[in-house]
PDB file of C-alpha atoms in Angstrom:
ATOM      1  CA  MET A   1       0.000   0.000   0.000  1.00 42.00           C
ATOM      2  CA  CYS A   2       1.299   3.433  -0.917  1.00 58.00           C
ATOM      3  CA  SER A   3       1.824   5.696   2.089  1.00 69.00           C
ATOM      4  CA  SER A   4      -0.298   8.413   0.463  1.00 76.00           C
ATOM      5  CA  ASP A   5      -3.279   6.040   0.492  1.00 78.00           C
ATOM      6  CA  LEU A   6      -3.226   6.132   4.276  1.00 84.00           C
ATOM      7  CA  VAL A   7      -3.971   9.867   4.284  1.00 88.00           C
ATOM      8  CA  PRO A   8      -7.627   9.544   3.139  1.00 87.00           C
ATOM      9  CA  LEU A   9      -8.086   6.671   5.583  1.00 87.00           C
ATOM     10  CA  ALA A  10      -6.829   8.875   8.401  1.00 88.00           C
ATOM     11  CA  CYS A  11      -9.264  11.606   7.314  1.00 88.00           C
ATOM     12  CA  LEU A  12     -12.131   9.097   7.178  1.00 87.00           C
ATOM     13  CA  PHE A  13     -11.218   7.839  10.645  1.00 88.00           C
ATOM     14  CA  LEU A  14     -11.144  11.403  12.000  1.00 87.00           C
ATOM     15  CA  SER A  15     -14.474  12.323  10.392  1.00 86.00           C
ATOM     16  CA  GLU A  16     -16.129   9.255  11.895  1.00 84.00           C
ATOM     17  CA  LEU A  17     -14.542   9.992  15.258  1.00 85.00           C
ATOM     18  CA  LEU A  18     -15.867  13.574  15.261  1.00 83.00           C
ATOM     19  CA  THR A  19     -19.395  12.601  14.202  1.00 80.00           C
ATOM     20  CA  ARG A  20     -21.021   9.203  14.663  1.00 73.00           C
ATOM     21  CA  LYS A  21     -18.171   7.553  16.572  1.00 70.00           C
ATOM     22  CA  SER A  22     -19.306   4.096  15.434  1.00 75.00           C
ATOM     23  CA  LYS A  23     -16.913   1.590  16.983  1.00 80.00           C
ATOM     24  CA  SER A  24     -17.468  -0.969  14.220  1.00 82.00           C
ATOM     25  CA  MET A  25     -16.844   1.660  11.524  1.00 82.00           C
ATOM     26  CA  LEU A  26     -13.692   2.910  13.276  1.00 84.00           C
ATOM     27  CA  ALA A  27     -12.404  -0.664  13.561  1.00 86.00           C
ATOM     28  CA  ALA A  28     -13.030  -1.311   9.857  1.00 85.00           C
ATOM     29  CA  ILE A  29     -11.198   1.873   8.845  1.00 84.00           C
ATOM     30  CA  ALA A  30      -8.277   1.082  11.150  1.00 86.00           C
ATOM     31  CA  ALA A  31      -7.855  -2.419   9.676  1.00 87.00           C
ATOM     32  CA  ALA A  32      -5.706  -1.303   6.723  1.00 84.00           C
ATOM     33  CA  PRO A  33      -3.225   0.861   8.715  1.00 86.00           C
ATOM     34  CA  CYS A  34      -2.949  -1.885  11.326  1.00 88.00           C
ATOM     35  CA  SER A  35      -2.154  -4.388   8.574  1.00 88.00           C
ATOM     36  CA  VAL A  36       0.634  -2.110   7.351  1.00 85.00           C
ATOM     37  CA  VAL A  37       2.050  -1.892  10.873  1.00 87.00           C
ATOM     38  CA  VAL A  38       1.982  -5.697  11.205  1.00 90.00           C
ATOM     39  CA  TRP A  39       3.712  -6.043   7.828  1.00 88.00           C
ATOM     40  CA  LEU A  40       6.449  -3.583   8.875  1.00 85.00           C
ATOM     41  CA  VAL A  41       7.016  -5.484  12.115  1.00 89.00           C
ATOM     42  CA  LEU A  42       7.283  -8.797  10.242  1.00 90.00           C
ATOM     43  CA  MET A  43       9.753  -7.229   7.797  1.00 87.00           C
ATOM     44  CA  TRP A  44      11.794  -5.960  10.742  1.00 88.00           C
ATOM     45  CA  LEU A  45      11.877  -9.387  12.383  1.00 88.00           C
ATOM     46  CA  TYR A  46      12.652 -11.242   9.145  1.00 85.00           C
ATOM     47  CA  TYR A  47      15.429  -8.970   7.853  1.00 84.00           C
ATOM     48  CA  ASP A  48      16.607  -7.810  11.278  1.00 83.00           C
ATOM     49  CA  LYS A  49      16.495  -4.260   9.979  1.00 81.00           C
ATOM     50  CA  GLU A  50      13.900  -1.589  10.629  1.00 81.00           C
ATOM     51  CA  PRO A  51      12.413  -0.804   7.143  1.00 80.00           C
ATOM     52  CA  LEU A  52      10.734   2.546   7.786  1.00 79.00           C
ATOM     53  CA  THR A  53      13.636   4.729   8.943  1.00 78.00           C
ATOM     54  CA  PRO A  54      15.647   4.633   5.643  1.00 76.00           C
ATOM     55  CA  VAL A  55      12.524   5.649   3.716  1.00 72.00           C
ATOM     56  CA  VAL A  56      11.803   8.546   6.073  1.00 73.00           C
ATOM     57  CA  GLN A  57      15.429   9.695   5.959  1.00 73.00           C
ATOM     58  CA  TYR A  58      15.400   9.578   2.156  1.00 68.00           C
ATOM     59  CA  PHE A  59      12.319  11.770   1.879  1.00 70.00           C
ATOM     60  CA  LEU A  60      13.556  14.200   4.511  1.00 70.00           C
ATOM     61  CA  ALA A  61      16.821  14.607   2.606  1.00 69.00           C
ATOM     62  CA  ASN A  62      15.269  14.963  -0.868  1.00 66.00           C
ATOM     63  CA  ARG A  63      11.961  16.756  -0.339  1.00 73.00           C
ATOM     64  CA  SER A  64      11.336  20.116  -1.954  1.00 79.00           C
ATOM     65  CA  PRO A  65       8.234  21.854  -0.514  1.00 84.00           C
ATOM     66  CA  ALA A  66       8.762  25.052  -2.527  1.00 83.00           C
ATOM     67  CA  HIS A  67       8.893  23.192  -5.847  1.00 84.00           C
ATOM     68  CA  ASN A  68       5.902  21.077  -4.862  1.00 85.00           C
ATOM     69  CA  ILE A  69       3.813  24.139  -4.031  1.00 88.00           C
ATOM     70  CA  LEU A  70       4.746  25.644  -7.396  1.00 87.00           C
ATOM     71  CA  ALA A  71       3.737  22.497  -9.291  1.00 87.00           C
ATOM     72  CA  ILE A  72       0.389  21.764  -7.622  1.00 90.00           C
ATOM     73  CA  PRO A  73      -1.784  24.520  -9.225  1.00 92.00           C
ATOM     74  CA  SER A  74      -0.718  23.710 -12.799  1.00 90.00           C
ATOM     75  CA  PHE A  75      -1.051  19.961 -12.250  1.00 89.00           C
ATOM     76  CA  ILE A  76      -4.511  20.293 -10.696  1.00 90.00           C
ATOM     77  CA  GLY A  77      -5.495  22.474 -13.634  1.00 89.00           C
ATOM     78  CA  GLY A  78      -4.175  19.811 -15.997  1.00 85.00           C
ATOM     79  CA  VAL A  79      -5.421  16.538 -14.501  1.00 83.00           C
ATOM     80  CA  THR A  80      -8.927  17.554 -13.403  1.00 83.00           C
ATOM     81  CA  VAL A  81     -11.455  18.935 -15.879  1.00 85.00           C
ATOM     82  CA  PHE A  82     -10.920  20.816 -19.130  1.00 88.00           C
ATOM     83  CA  PRO A  83      -9.456  24.168 -18.033  1.00 88.00           C
ATOM     84  CA  TRP A  84     -12.055  26.571 -16.636  1.00 89.00           C
ATOM     85  CA  LEU A  85     -15.118  24.519 -17.579  1.00 87.00           C
ATOM     86  CA  PHE A  86     -15.782  24.003 -13.865  1.00 85.00           C
ATOM     87  CA  LEU A  87     -17.306  27.513 -13.897  1.00 84.00           C
ATOM     88  CA  MET A  88     -20.323  25.973 -15.602  1.00 80.00           C
ATOM     89  CA  VAL A  89     -21.426  24.422 -12.309  1.00 75.00           C
ATOM     90  CA  ARG A  90     -21.970  27.876 -10.810  1.00 69.00           C
ATOM     91  CA  ASN A  91     -25.401  29.473 -11.122  1.00 65.00           C
ATOM     92  CA  ARG A  92     -26.228  32.969 -12.327  1.00 64.00           C
ATOM     93  CA  LYS A  93     -26.412  34.357  -8.803  1.00 66.00           C
ATOM     94  CA  GLU A  94     -22.716  33.519  -8.411  1.00 68.00           C
ATOM     95  CA  ALA A  95     -21.650  35.273 -11.637  1.00 64.00           C
ATOM     96  CA  ARG A  96     -20.079  38.223  -9.824  1.00 72.00           C
ATOM     97  CA  THR A  97     -18.045  36.009  -7.505  1.00 77.00           C
ATOM     98  CA  GLY A  98     -17.076  33.979 -10.583  1.00 79.00           C
ATOM     99  CA  ILE A  99     -15.504  37.042 -12.186  1.00 85.00           C
ATOM    100  CA  VAL A 100     -13.552  37.741  -8.991  1.00 87.00           C
ATOM    101  CA  LEU A 101     -12.471  34.092  -8.929  1.00 88.00           C
ATOM    102  CA  VAL A 102     -11.144  34.274 -12.493  1.00 90.00           C
ATOM    103  CA  ILE A 103      -9.234  37.529 -11.906  1.00 92.00           C
ATOM    104  CA  ALA A 104      -7.701  36.296  -8.661  1.00 92.00           C
ATOM    105  CA  SER A 105      -6.726  32.945 -10.203  1.00 93.00           C
ATOM    106  CA  PHE A 106      -4.978  34.497 -13.191  1.00 93.00           C
ATOM    107  CA  ALA A 107      -3.185  36.964 -10.906  1.00 94.00           C
ATOM    108  CA  VAL A 108      -1.872  34.118  -8.739  1.00 94.00           C
ATOM    109  CA  ALA A 109      -0.842  32.049 -11.782  1.00 93.00           C
ATOM    110  CA  ALA A 110       0.952  35.002 -13.366  1.00 93.00           C
ATOM    111  CA  SER A 111       2.847  35.552 -10.112  1.00 93.00           C
ATOM    112  CA  LEU A 112       3.844  31.891  -9.957  1.00 92.00           C
ATOM    113  CA  SER A 113       5.083  32.029 -13.550  1.00 92.00           C
ATOM    114  CA  PHE A 114       7.976  34.262 -12.430  1.00 91.00           C
ATOM    115  CA  PHE A 115       9.379  31.254 -10.547  1.00 90.00           C
ATOM    116  CA  ILE A 116       9.454  28.896 -13.531  1.00 86.00           C
ATOM    117  CA  SER A 117      11.788  28.776 -16.496  1.00 84.00           C
ATOM    118  CA  TRP A 118      10.037  30.302 -19.516  1.00 86.00           C
ATOM    119  CA  LYS A 119      11.427  27.981 -22.198  1.00 83.00           C
ATOM    120  CA  SER A 120       9.206  29.784 -24.684  1.00 87.00           C
ATOM    121  CA  ILE A 121       6.288  32.211 -24.712  1.00 91.00           C
ATOM    122  CA  GLY A 122       3.908  29.350 -25.401  1.00 89.00           C
ATOM    123  CA  TYR A 123       5.295  27.324 -22.500  1.00 89.00           C
ATOM    124  CA  GLY A 124       4.853  30.190 -20.046  1.00 90.00           C
ATOM    125  CA  LEU A 125       1.347  31.046 -21.232  1.00 93.00           C
ATOM    126  CA  TRP A 126       0.333  27.372 -21.082  1.00 92.00           C
ATOM    127  CA  PHE A 127       1.563  27.234 -17.471  1.00 92.00           C
ATOM    128  CA  ILE A 128      -0.484  30.342 -16.617  1.00 94.00           C
ATOM    129  CA  LEU A 129      -3.606  28.850 -18.214  1.00 93.00           C
ATOM    130  CA  LEU A 130      -3.303  25.543 -16.328  1.00 93.00           C
ATOM    131  CA  ALA A 131      -2.130  27.090 -13.053  1.00 93.00           C
ATOM    132  CA  SER A 132      -4.951  29.658 -13.116  1.00 94.00           C
ATOM    133  CA  SER A 133      -7.498  26.877 -13.690  1.00 93.00           C
ATOM    134  CA  GLY A 134      -5.976  24.852 -10.842  1.00 93.00           C
ATOM    135  CA  THR A 135      -5.947  27.890  -8.566  1.00 94.00           C
ATOM    136  CA  GLY A 136      -9.589  28.560  -9.426  1.00 93.00           C
ATOM    137  CA  LEU A 137     -10.490  24.991  -8.488  1.00 92.00           C
ATOM    138  CA  LEU A 138      -8.600  25.337  -5.209  1.00 93.00           C
ATOM    139  CA  LEU A 139     -10.421  28.573  -4.373  1.00 92.00           C
ATOM    140  CA  LEU A 140     -13.763  27.045  -5.331  1.00 90.00           C
ATOM    141  CA  PHE A 141     -13.019  24.039  -3.137  1.00 92.00           C
ATOM    142  CA  VAL A 142     -12.245  26.338  -0.206  1.00 92.00           C
ATOM    143  CA  SER A 143     -15.527  28.173  -0.794  1.00 88.00           C
ATOM    144  CA  GLU A 144     -17.527  24.926  -0.867  1.00 88.00           C
ATOM    145  CA  ALA A 145     -15.658  23.579   2.168  1.00 90.00           C
ATOM    146  CA  VAL A 146     -16.472  26.693   4.214  1.00 89.00           C
ATOM    147  CA  ARG A 147     -20.121  26.465   3.157  1.00 87.00           C
ATOM    148  CA  THR A 148     -20.202  22.791   4.144  1.00 85.00           C
ATOM    149  CA  VAL A 149     -18.581  23.335   7.539  1.00 84.00           C
ATOM    150  CA  ARG A 150     -20.973  26.189   8.356  1.00 84.00           C
ATOM    151  CA  SER A 151     -23.964  23.946   7.683  1.00 81.00           C
ATOM    152  CA  LYS A 152     -24.892  20.749   9.498  1.00 76.00           C
ATOM    153  CA  TRP A 153     -22.381  18.438   7.870  1.00 76.00           C
ATOM    154  CA  SER A 154     -22.477  14.663   7.675  1.00 80.00           C
ATOM    155  CA  PRO A 155     -19.493  12.331   8.220  1.00 81.00           C
ATOM    156  CA  LEU A 156     -19.108  11.979   4.428  1.00 84.00           C
ATOM    157  CA  GLU A 157     -19.050  15.760   3.890  1.00 86.00           C
ATOM    158  CA  LEU A 158     -16.504  16.268   6.654  1.00 88.00           C
ATOM    159  CA  PHE A 159     -14.428  13.471   5.155  1.00 90.00           C
ATOM    160  CA  LEU A 160     -14.394  15.218   1.760  1.00 89.00           C
ATOM    161  CA  VAL A 161     -13.449  18.548   3.362  1.00 91.00           C
ATOM    162  CA  LEU A 162     -10.468  16.916   5.111  1.00 92.00           C
ATOM    163  CA  TRP A 163      -9.390  14.506   2.372  1.00 93.00           C
ATOM    164  CA  PHE A 164      -8.323  16.920  -0.377  1.00 92.00           C
ATOM    165  CA  PRO A 165      -6.216  19.434   1.634  1.00 92.00           C
ATOM    166  CA  ALA A 166      -4.666  16.706   3.800  1.00 92.00           C
ATOM    167  CA  THR A 167      -3.454  14.820   0.711  1.00 90.00           C
ATOM    168  CA  LEU A 168      -2.024  17.987  -0.849  1.00 90.00           C
ATOM    169  CA  LEU A 169      -0.282  18.872   2.418  1.00 90.00           C
ATOM    170  CA  PHE A 170       1.193  15.377   2.595  1.00 88.00           C
ATOM    171  CA  PHE A 171       2.708  15.681  -0.882  1.00 86.00           C
ATOM    172  CA  VAL A 172       4.013  19.206  -0.251  1.00 86.00           C
ATOM    173  CA  LEU A 173       5.788  18.246   2.972  1.00 84.00           C
ATOM    174  CA  VAL A 174       6.908  14.704   2.134  1.00 82.00           C
ATOM    175  CA  ALA A 175       7.210  14.141  -1.605  1.00 76.00           C
ATOM    176  CA  GLN A 176      10.539  14.448  -3.413  1.00 71.00           C
ATOM    177  CA  PHE A 177       8.645  15.960  -6.341  1.00 71.00           C
ATOM    178  CA  ILE A 178       5.068  16.282  -7.505  1.00 73.00           C
ATOM    179  CA  SER A 179       3.873  14.165 -10.410  1.00 73.00           C
ATOM    180  CA  ALA A 180       0.439  14.698 -11.920  1.00 74.00           C
ATOM    181  CA  ARG A 181      -0.521  11.077 -11.298  1.00 77.00           C
ATOM    182  CA  TYR A 182       0.231  11.433  -7.591  1.00 79.00           C
ATOM    183  CA  LEU A 183      -2.618  13.918  -7.264  1.00 83.00           C
ATOM    184  CA  LEU A 184      -5.197  11.445  -8.589  1.00 84.00           C
ATOM    185  CA  VAL A 185      -5.710  10.116  -5.052  1.00 85.00           C
ATOM    186  CA  ALA A 186      -6.986  13.576  -4.031  1.00 87.00           C
ATOM    187  CA  MET A 187      -9.193  14.276  -7.064  1.00 88.00           C
ATOM    188  CA  PRO A 188     -12.358  12.378  -5.967  1.00 90.00           C
ATOM    189  CA  ALA A 189     -12.750  14.667  -2.952  1.00 90.00           C
ATOM    190  CA  LEU A 190     -12.334  17.729  -5.155  1.00 90.00           C
ATOM    191  CA  TYR A 191     -14.895  16.478  -7.681  1.00 88.00           C
ATOM    192  CA  LEU A 192     -17.505  15.416  -5.145  1.00 88.00           C
ATOM    193  CA  LEU A 193     -17.418  18.689  -3.230  1.00 88.00           C
ATOM    194  CA  VAL A 194     -17.065  21.149  -6.116  1.00 86.00           C
ATOM    195  CA  PHE A 195     -19.612  19.435  -8.404  1.00 85.00           C
ATOM    196  CA  ASN A 196     -22.132  18.517  -5.707  1.00 82.00           C
ATOM    197  CA  ARG A 197     -24.674  21.053  -7.024  1.00 78.00           C
ATOM    198  CA  SER A 198     -24.131  20.559 -10.755  1.00 80.00           C
ATOM    199  CA  THR A 199     -26.932  19.459 -13.077  1.00 81.00           C
ATOM    200  CA  SER A 200     -26.787  16.548 -15.513  1.00 82.00           C
ATOM    201  CA  ARG A 201     -26.569  18.946 -18.469  1.00 82.00           C
ATOM    202  CA  ASN A 202     -23.627  20.833 -16.952  1.00 82.00           C
ATOM    203  CA  SER A 203     -21.875  17.590 -16.031  1.00 83.00           C
ATOM    204  CA  VAL A 204     -22.087  16.296 -19.609  1.00 86.00           C
ATOM    205  CA  ALA A 205     -20.822  19.623 -21.006  1.00 86.00           C
ATOM    206  CA  VAL A 206     -17.809  19.399 -18.707  1.00 86.00           C
ATOM    207  CA  PHE A 207     -17.273  15.662 -19.100  1.00 88.00           C
ATOM    208  CA  VAL A 208     -17.148  15.392 -22.907  1.00 90.00           C
ATOM    209  CA  PRO A 209     -14.287  17.898 -23.562  1.00 90.00           C
ATOM    210  CA  THR A 210     -12.410  16.496 -20.569  1.00 89.00           C
ATOM    211  CA  LEU A 211     -12.780  12.962 -21.947  1.00 91.00           C
ATOM    212  CA  ILE A 212     -11.397  14.074 -25.332  1.00 92.00           C
ATOM    213  CA  VAL A 213      -8.347  15.692 -23.709  1.00 87.00           C
ATOM    214  CA  SER A 214      -7.826  12.615 -21.514  1.00 87.00           C
ATOM    215  CA  LEU A 215      -7.787  10.345 -24.567  1.00 91.00           C
ATOM    216  CA  LEU A 216      -5.320  12.616 -26.370  1.00 88.00           C
ATOM    217  CA  VAL A 217      -3.005  12.671 -23.331  1.00 83.00           C
ATOM    218  CA  ALA A 218      -3.240   8.884 -22.972  1.00 86.00           C
ATOM    219  CA  ILE A 219      -2.351   8.384 -26.652  1.00 88.00           C
ATOM    220  CA  ALA A 220       0.545  10.852 -26.412  1.00 84.00           C
ATOM    221  CA  ASP A 221       1.875   9.115 -23.300  1.00 80.00           C
ATOM    222  CA  TYR A 222       1.571   5.710 -24.983  1.00 82.00           C
ATOM    223  CA  ARG A 223       3.446   6.871 -28.072  1.00 82.00           C
ATOM    224  CA  PHE A 224       6.084   8.655 -25.978  1.00 78.00           C
ATOM    225  CA  VAL A 225       6.843   5.570 -23.912  1.00 76.00           C
ATOM    226  CA  ASN A 226       6.982   3.389 -27.023  1.00 80.00           C
ATOM    227  CA  THR A 227       9.753   5.533 -28.490  1.00 84.00           C
ATOM    228  CA  TYR A 228      12.111   4.084 -25.848  1.00 86.00           C
ATOM    229  CA  PRO A 229      12.389   0.443 -27.071  1.00 88.00           C
ATOM    230  CA  GLU A 230      12.840   1.600 -30.658  1.00 86.00           C
ATOM    231  CA  TRP A 231      15.575   4.068 -29.658  1.00 86.00           C
ATOM    232  CA  VAL A 232      17.405   1.460 -27.551  1.00 89.00           C
ATOM    233  CA  SER A 233      17.346  -1.016 -30.445  1.00 89.00           C
ATOM    234  CA  VAL A 234      18.591   1.523 -32.987  1.00 87.00           C
ATOM    235  CA  SER A 235      21.106   3.493 -30.905  1.00 89.00           C
ATOM    236  CA  VAL A 236      22.319   1.388 -27.967  1.00 88.00           C
ATOM    237  CA  VAL A 237      22.392  -2.202 -29.216  1.00 89.00           C
ATOM    238  CA  PRO A 238      24.850  -1.450 -32.084  1.00 89.00           C
ATOM    239  CA  LEU A 239      27.234   0.130 -29.547  1.00 88.00           C
ATOM    240  CA  GLN A 240      27.080  -3.009 -27.409  1.00 87.00           C
ATOM    241  CA  GLU A 241      27.778  -5.160 -30.439  1.00 87.00           C
ATOM    242  CA  LYS A 242      30.883  -3.051 -31.156  1.00 87.00           C
ATOM    243  CA  GLY A 243      32.226  -3.852 -27.695  1.00 87.00           C
ATOM    244  CA  PHE A 244      31.359  -0.675 -25.806  1.00 88.00           C
ATOM    245  CA  ARG A 245      30.401  -1.050 -22.165  1.00 90.00           C
ATOM    246  CA  VAL A 246      27.092   0.755 -21.635  1.00 89.00           C
ATOM    247  CA  LEU A 247      25.666   1.812 -18.258  1.00 87.00           C
ATOM    248  CA  GLY A 248      22.280   3.346 -17.480  1.00 84.00           C
ATOM    249  CA  ALA A 249      21.278   6.454 -15.545  1.00 83.00           C
ATOM    250  CA  ALA A 250      17.685   6.768 -16.658  1.00 82.00           C
ATOM    251  CA  GLU A 251      14.200   6.645 -15.242  1.00 76.00           C
ATOM    252  CA  SER A 252      10.738   6.046 -16.660  1.00 68.00           C
ATOM    253  CA  GLY A 253      10.405   3.418 -19.392  1.00 78.00           C
ATOM    254  CA  LEU A 254      13.946   3.941 -20.692  1.00 84.00           C
ATOM    255  CA  ARG A 255      15.422   2.327 -17.585  1.00 85.00           C
ATOM    256  CA  PHE A 256      13.332  -0.811 -18.138  1.00 87.00           C
ATOM    257  CA  TYR A 257      14.412  -1.251 -21.763  1.00 88.00           C
ATOM    258  CA  LEU A 258      18.077  -0.668 -20.925  1.00 88.00           C
ATOM    259  CA  GLU A 259      18.018  -3.269 -18.157  1.00 89.00           C
ATOM    260  CA  GLN A 260      16.192  -5.617 -20.517  1.00 88.00           C
ATOM    261  CA  ARG A 261      19.378  -5.524 -22.640  1.00 86.00           C
ATOM    262  CA  GLY A 262      21.535  -6.322 -19.597  1.00 88.00           C
ATOM    263  CA  ILE A 263      22.595  -2.710 -19.023  1.00 88.00           C
ATOM    264  CA  PRO A 264      22.876  -2.029 -15.262  1.00 87.00           C
ATOM    265  CA  THR A 265      21.583   1.192 -13.688  1.00 85.00           C
ATOM    266  CA  LEU A 266      24.023   3.324 -11.724  1.00 83.00           C
ATOM    267  CA  SER A 267      22.989   4.473  -8.249  1.00 79.00           C
ATOM    268  CA  SER A 268      23.827   7.856  -6.738  1.00 75.00           C
ATOM    269  CA  THR A 269      26.828   6.270  -4.969  1.00 79.00           C
ATOM    270  CA  ASP A 270      27.917   3.900  -7.736  1.00 77.00           C
ATOM    271  CA  LEU A 271      31.539   4.354  -8.888  1.00 79.00           C
ATOM    272  CA  ARG A 272      31.871   1.358 -11.212  1.00 81.00           C
ATOM    273  CA  ALA A 273      32.045   3.501 -14.380  1.00 78.00           C
ATOM    274  CA  ILE A 274      35.548   3.882 -15.814  1.00 79.00           C
ATOM    275  CA  GLY A 275      37.091   5.733 -18.739  1.00 81.00           C
ATOM    276  CA  GLY A 276      35.631   4.628 -22.053  1.00 83.00           C
ATOM    277  CA  ASP A 277      32.261   3.584 -20.632  1.00 85.00           C
ATOM    278  CA  LEU A 278      29.129   5.028 -22.174  1.00 87.00           C
ATOM    279  CA  ILE A 279      26.336   6.222 -19.876  1.00 87.00           C
ATOM    280  CA  VAL A 280      22.779   6.615 -21.178  1.00 86.00           C
ATOM    281  CA  ARG A 281      21.071   9.371 -19.232  1.00 85.00           C
ATOM    282  CA  HIS A 282      18.058  11.642 -19.456  1.00 79.00           C
ATOM    283  CA  SER A 283      19.326  15.172 -19.984  1.00 74.00           C
ATOM    284  CA  THR A 284      16.156  17.074 -19.060  1.00 68.00           C
ATOM    285  CA  ILE A 285      13.090  15.234 -17.790  1.00 63.00           C
ATOM    286  CA  PHE A 286      13.617  12.500 -15.188  1.00 64.00           C
ATOM    287  CA  LYS A 287      17.245  13.563 -14.799  1.00 68.00           C
ATOM    288  CA  TYR A 288      18.951  10.899 -12.707  1.00 68.00           C
ATOM    289  CA  SER A 289      21.433  11.860  -9.982  1.00 72.00           C
ATOM    290  CA  LEU A 290      24.888  10.301 -10.145  1.00 75.00           C
ATOM    291  CA  SER A 291      27.753  10.428  -7.673  1.00 77.00           C
ATOM    292  CA  GLU A 292      29.598  13.738  -7.447  1.00 77.00           C
ATOM    293  CA  HIS A 293      32.814  12.060  -8.618  1.00 77.00           C
ATOM    294  CA  LEU A 294      31.158  10.802 -11.812  1.00 77.00           C
ATOM    295  CA  GLU A 295      29.397  14.102 -12.484  1.00 74.00           C
ATOM    296  CA  THR A 296      32.728  15.903 -12.749  1.00 78.00           C
ATOM    297  CA  MET A 297      34.105  13.288 -15.158  1.00 80.00           C
ATOM    298  CA  LEU A 298      31.193  13.067 -17.594  1.00 80.00           C
ATOM    299  CA  ILE A 299      31.643  14.308 -21.142  1.00 82.00           C
ATOM    300  CA  PRO A 300      28.423  14.618 -23.202  1.00 82.00           C
ATOM    301  CA  LEU A 301      29.073  12.911 -26.525  1.00 83.00           C
ATOM    302  CA  ARG A 302      25.672  13.086 -28.177  1.00 84.00           C
ATOM    303  CA  THR A 303      22.138  14.208 -27.332  1.00 83.00           C
ATOM    304  CA  TYR A 304      19.056  12.575 -28.838  1.00 81.00           C
ATOM    305  CA  ASP A 305      15.578  14.080 -29.071  1.00 79.00           C
ATOM    306  CA  LEU A 306      12.740  11.588 -28.886  1.00 74.00           C
ATOM    307  CA  ASN A 307      10.102  13.210 -31.067  1.00 72.00           C
ATOM    308  CA  ASP A 308       6.715  12.030 -32.221  1.00 68.00           C
ATOM    309  CA  SER A 309       4.128  13.780 -34.375  1.00 69.00           C
TER     310      SER A 309
END
C-alpha cells in the first residue's frame, strides 16, 4: 500500500470519530493501517532491519516543498477537468463572484510564472492557463468547504473537506517531487465537493471535452513511452555489439528497456564507471542523480531528441 493512500483513511477515521463515533466503523477503517504496521514489524523481524527509517530519511533529505507548491496549481489544472469549464457548475447568482475568482486565479498564476523557467512564450502562457485553472479549483473548493462546515455536515461531507487538503499537504511536505498522477488520489474529494450542485446537463458539457483531452493525453503518453524500445534497439544495441560497455542512468520506461538488454543502472553512490564507458542518461526530464565524482568526469558525446508527431 502506498503511504499516500493512508492519508484519506486517516481523514475518514477522523471524520467518523468527530461525528457518529461508530466503533465498528472505526475498527473497519483502522484495519488497513494496522495491517501495514503488522507487515512492517514482520519485515523488521525477518530482515533484522527496521524498514521505515531509511525511507523517512530519504524523503527528509530529498523533499522540496517550494517546488511542490509551485507544481500543484498547474497539475490540478491539468489533470482535473478541461481548463475553466468548472465555472459551468456555478449558477447565475454567483456570476459576480465567478468574475472575482477568475481575476484572482490568473493573478496568482501570473505571479507563480515568475518562478518557472520560460522555455518559450507558449510554454509560459500554457503554465499560466493551467495554473490559473488549478488555482480557481482550489479557491472554489475552499468556498464549498467553508459552506459545508458552516452547515450541518455529515461524516461523508466532513471526510471530503479533510481529504483533499490533507493529501495535498502530505505531498508538499513529504514528496521528493510532484507528479500529476500522484494527485489522482486527491481528485475524488475535489470532484464530489465542487460538483455537488451541478446538473446533468452541466456535467455532460464538462465531461465530454475532458474525456477528449484525456484520450489525447493517454495516446501521447503511450506513443512517448513506445519511443524508448525503438531508440534502444537503434542506438544502444549497435554500440554493445561493437564492444562498448554501456551503463544506465535513466528513469521512466527507458530504464526498463536498458536493463532488458543487460545494461545495469548506476545508483547515486555507484563508482563502477571507468574511462571509455558510455552512460545513457536523461538530460532534461527524469534527470537521474549520479555520484559527485562521476558528475565531474562526464563528457556529453551526443544528445538525442525523442520526437513524435
